[in-house]
Amino acid sequence: MPRALDPHTAYHLLDRFQIVDVREPEEWAEGVLPEALRLPLSHLEALAPLRVARERPVLLYCRSGNRSREAAQTLARLGHRQVWHLEGGLTAWRAAGLPCIPPS
C-alpha cells in the first residue's frame, strides 16, 4: 500500500522530496507544483530510471490521487523505497488553498 500525504503536510515538506507530476501533458496547463518533474504515468516506467533518483524521497501527484497511487507502486517495483503520493491530488491541493505555478 503506497503511503499518502495530505496536502498541508506535503506543502510543509516539499523541499525534502523529488516532486513528480504524473499527469498527461495536456493537464499541465491547470498548474503544477513548484519544482515538479513532469513524467506522465504512461511513460513513468521507462523514464523514471533515467530521471528519478532512487536514493531521494519522491512525492507523486496527479489530478485526484488515483494515478499517483499507481505511480507509487510502479516506483516501488523499480526499487524506490521512499515513495509517497499526494492524497486527493492537485484537486485537494487547490481546495486547500495551496499555491500552484503556471507550467513553463
PDB file of C-alpha atoms in Angstrom:
ATOM      1  CA  MET A   1       0.000   0.000   0.000  1.00  0.00           C
ATOM      2  CA  PRO A   2       1.559   3.322  -1.044  1.00  0.00           C
ATOM      3  CA  ARG A   3       1.999   5.959   1.616  1.00  0.00           C
ATOM      4  CA  ALA A   4      -0.059   9.125   1.241  1.00  0.00           C
ATOM      5  CA  LEU A   5       0.493  12.685   2.431  1.00  0.00           C
ATOM      6  CA  ASP A   6      -2.323  15.170   2.874  1.00  0.00           C
ATOM      7  CA  PRO A   7      -1.838  18.470   1.022  1.00  0.00           C
ATOM      8  CA  HIS A   8      -0.908  20.606   4.055  1.00  0.00           C
ATOM      9  CA  THR A   9       1.689  18.126   5.297  1.00  0.00           C
ATOM     10  CA  ALA A  10       3.097  17.752   1.773  1.00  0.00           C
ATOM     11  CA  TYR A  11       3.314  21.540   1.374  1.00  0.00           C
ATOM     12  CA  HIS A  12       5.405  21.883   4.527  1.00  0.00           C
ATOM     13  CA  LEU A  13       7.728  19.055   3.463  1.00  0.00           C
ATOM     14  CA  LEU A  14       8.084  19.851  -0.271  1.00  0.00           C
ATOM     15  CA  ASP A  15      11.781  20.702  -0.039  1.00  0.00           C
ATOM     16  CA  ARG A  16      12.527  17.159   1.174  1.00  0.00           C
ATOM     17  CA  PHE A  17      11.124  15.497  -1.961  1.00  0.00           C
ATOM     18  CA  GLN A  18      11.679  14.995  -5.633  1.00  0.00           C
ATOM     19  CA  ILE A  19       8.228  16.048  -6.813  1.00  0.00           C
ATOM     20  CA  VAL A  20       6.850  14.167  -9.808  1.00  0.00           C
ATOM     21  CA  ASP A  21       3.709  15.160 -11.710  1.00  0.00           C
ATOM     22  CA  VAL A  22       2.328  12.031 -13.406  1.00  0.00           C
ATOM     23  CA  ARG A  23      -0.499  13.777 -15.281  1.00  0.00           C
ATOM     24  CA  GLU A  24      -0.527  13.893 -19.061  1.00  0.00           C
ATOM     25  CA  PRO A  25       0.918  16.984 -20.818  1.00  0.00           C
ATOM     26  CA  GLU A  26      -2.480  18.458 -21.719  1.00  0.00           C
ATOM     27  CA  GLU A  27      -3.310  18.585 -17.981  1.00  0.00           C
ATOM     28  CA  TRP A  28      -0.256  20.634 -17.015  1.00  0.00           C
ATOM     29  CA  ALA A  29      -1.938  23.879 -18.127  1.00  0.00           C
ATOM     30  CA  GLU A  30      -4.038  23.605 -14.942  1.00  0.00           C
ATOM     31  CA  GLY A  31      -0.886  24.435 -12.966  1.00  0.00           C
ATOM     32  CA  VAL A  32       1.909  22.429 -11.408  1.00  0.00           C
ATOM     33  CA  LEU A  33       3.603  22.208  -8.046  1.00  0.00           C
ATOM     34  CA  PRO A  34       6.836  24.187  -7.701  1.00  0.00           C
ATOM     35  CA  GLU A  35       9.925  22.269  -8.851  1.00  0.00           C
ATOM     36  CA  ALA A  36       7.847  19.374 -10.185  1.00  0.00           C
ATOM     37  CA  LEU A  37       9.396  16.992 -12.672  1.00  0.00           C
ATOM     38  CA  ARG A  38       6.795  16.095 -15.286  1.00  0.00           C
ATOM     39  CA  LEU A  39       6.734  12.393 -16.089  1.00  0.00           C
ATOM     40  CA  PRO A  40       3.352  11.188 -17.360  1.00  0.00           C
ATOM     41  CA  LEU A  41       2.230   7.885 -15.890  1.00  0.00           C
ATOM     42  CA  SER A  42       2.147   6.475 -19.422  1.00  0.00           C
ATOM     43  CA  HIS A  43       5.955   6.970 -19.634  1.00  0.00           C
ATOM     44  CA  LEU A  44       6.933   6.627 -15.970  1.00  0.00           C
ATOM     45  CA  GLU A  45       8.295   3.089 -16.052  1.00  0.00           C
ATOM     46  CA  ALA A  46      10.599   3.898 -18.973  1.00  0.00           C
ATOM     47  CA  LEU A  47      11.718   7.357 -17.811  1.00  0.00           C
ATOM     48  CA  ALA A  48      11.934   7.039 -14.028  1.00  0.00           C
ATOM     49  CA  PRO A  49      15.228   5.095 -14.079  1.00  0.00           C
ATOM     50  CA  LEU A  50      16.753   7.986 -16.054  1.00  0.00           C
ATOM     51  CA  ARG A  51      15.175  10.945 -14.252  1.00  0.00           C
ATOM     52  CA  VAL A  52      14.217  10.000 -10.662  1.00  0.00           C
ATOM     53  CA  ALA A  53      16.979   9.369  -8.121  1.00  0.00           C
ATOM     54  CA  ARG A  54      16.349   6.208  -6.111  1.00  0.00           C
ATOM     55  CA  GLU A  55      18.170   7.467  -3.042  1.00  0.00           C
ATOM     56  CA  ARG A  56      15.929  10.547  -2.594  1.00  0.00           C
ATOM     57  CA  PRO A  57      12.335  10.596  -1.299  1.00  0.00           C
ATOM     58  CA  VAL A  58       9.701  11.047  -4.016  1.00  0.00           C
ATOM     59  CA  LEU A  59       6.275  12.716  -3.847  1.00  0.00           C
ATOM     60  CA  LEU A  60       3.991  11.860  -6.758  1.00  0.00           C
ATOM     61  CA  TYR A  61       0.811  13.663  -7.701  1.00  0.00           C
ATOM     62  CA  CYS A  62      -1.900  13.683 -10.350  1.00  0.00           C
ATOM     63  CA  ARG A  63      -5.335  15.309 -10.575  1.00  0.00           C
ATOM     64  CA  SER A  64      -7.189  13.189  -7.983  1.00  0.00           C
ATOM     65  CA  GLY A  65      -4.684  10.789  -6.415  1.00  0.00           C
ATOM     66  CA  ASN A  66      -5.519   7.610  -8.352  1.00  0.00           C
ATOM     67  CA  ARG A  67      -2.727   7.716 -10.933  1.00  0.00           C
ATOM     68  CA  SER A  68      -0.183   8.864  -8.359  1.00  0.00           C
ATOM     69  CA  ARG A  69      -1.056   5.829  -6.213  1.00  0.00           C
ATOM     70  CA  GLU A  70      -0.442   3.603  -9.240  1.00  0.00           C
ATOM     71  CA  ALA A  71       2.786   5.502  -9.972  1.00  0.00           C
ATOM     72  CA  ALA A  72       3.959   4.895  -6.395  1.00  0.00           C
ATOM     73  CA  GLN A  73       3.523   1.160  -6.914  1.00  0.00           C
ATOM     74  CA  THR A  74       5.495   1.402 -10.174  1.00  0.00           C
ATOM     75  CA  LEU A  75       8.392   3.196  -8.484  1.00  0.00           C
ATOM     76  CA  ALA A  76       8.382   0.672  -5.653  1.00  0.00           C
ATOM     77  CA  ARG A  77       8.710  -2.121  -8.234  1.00  0.00           C
ATOM     78  CA  LEU A  78      11.639  -0.214  -9.742  1.00  0.00           C
ATOM     79  CA  GLY A  79      13.438  -0.217  -6.389  1.00  0.00           C
ATOM     80  CA  HIS A  80      12.456   3.142  -4.889  1.00  0.00           C
ATOM     81  CA  ARG A  81      11.973   2.781  -1.136  1.00  0.00           C
ATOM     82  CA  GLN A  82      10.911   6.314  -0.140  1.00  0.00           C
ATOM     83  CA  VAL A  83       7.757   6.978  -2.159  1.00  0.00           C
ATOM     84  CA  TRP A  84       4.627   8.941  -1.214  1.00  0.00           C
ATOM     85  CA  HIS A  85       1.672  10.215  -3.198  1.00  0.00           C
ATOM     86  CA  LEU A  86      -0.405  13.334  -2.677  1.00  0.00           C
ATOM     87  CA  GLU A  87      -3.733  12.353  -1.159  1.00  0.00           C
ATOM     88  CA  GLY A  88      -6.534  13.796  -3.290  1.00  0.00           C
ATOM     89  CA  GLY A  89      -4.060  15.027  -5.891  1.00  0.00           C
ATOM     90  CA  LEU A  90      -3.954  18.521  -7.309  1.00  0.00           C
ATOM     91  CA  THR A  91      -7.700  18.865  -6.720  1.00  0.00           C
ATOM     92  CA  ALA A  92      -7.216  18.564  -2.938  1.00  0.00           C
ATOM     93  CA  TRP A  93      -4.097  20.760  -3.093  1.00  0.00           C
ATOM     94  CA  ARG A  94      -6.031  23.591  -4.738  1.00  0.00           C
ATOM     95  CA  ALA A  95      -9.047  23.113  -2.430  1.00  0.00           C
ATOM     96  CA  ALA A  96      -6.646  23.609   0.498  1.00  0.00           C
ATOM     97  CA  GLY A  97      -5.636  26.982  -0.986  1.00  0.00           C
ATOM     98  CA  LEU A  98      -2.051  25.925  -1.650  1.00  0.00           C
ATOM     99  CA  PRO A  99      -0.030  27.524  -4.463  1.00  0.00           C
ATOM    100  CA  CYS A 100       0.399  26.184  -7.980  1.00  0.00           C
ATOM    101  CA  ILE A 101       2.545  27.748 -10.648  1.00  0.00           C
ATOM    102  CA  PRO A 102       1.934  28.011 -14.383  1.00  0.00           C
ATOM    103  CA  PRO A 103       3.823  25.376 -16.373  1.00  0.00           C
ATOM    104  CA  SER A 104       6.993  26.619 -18.017  1.00  0.00           C
TER     105      SER A 104
END
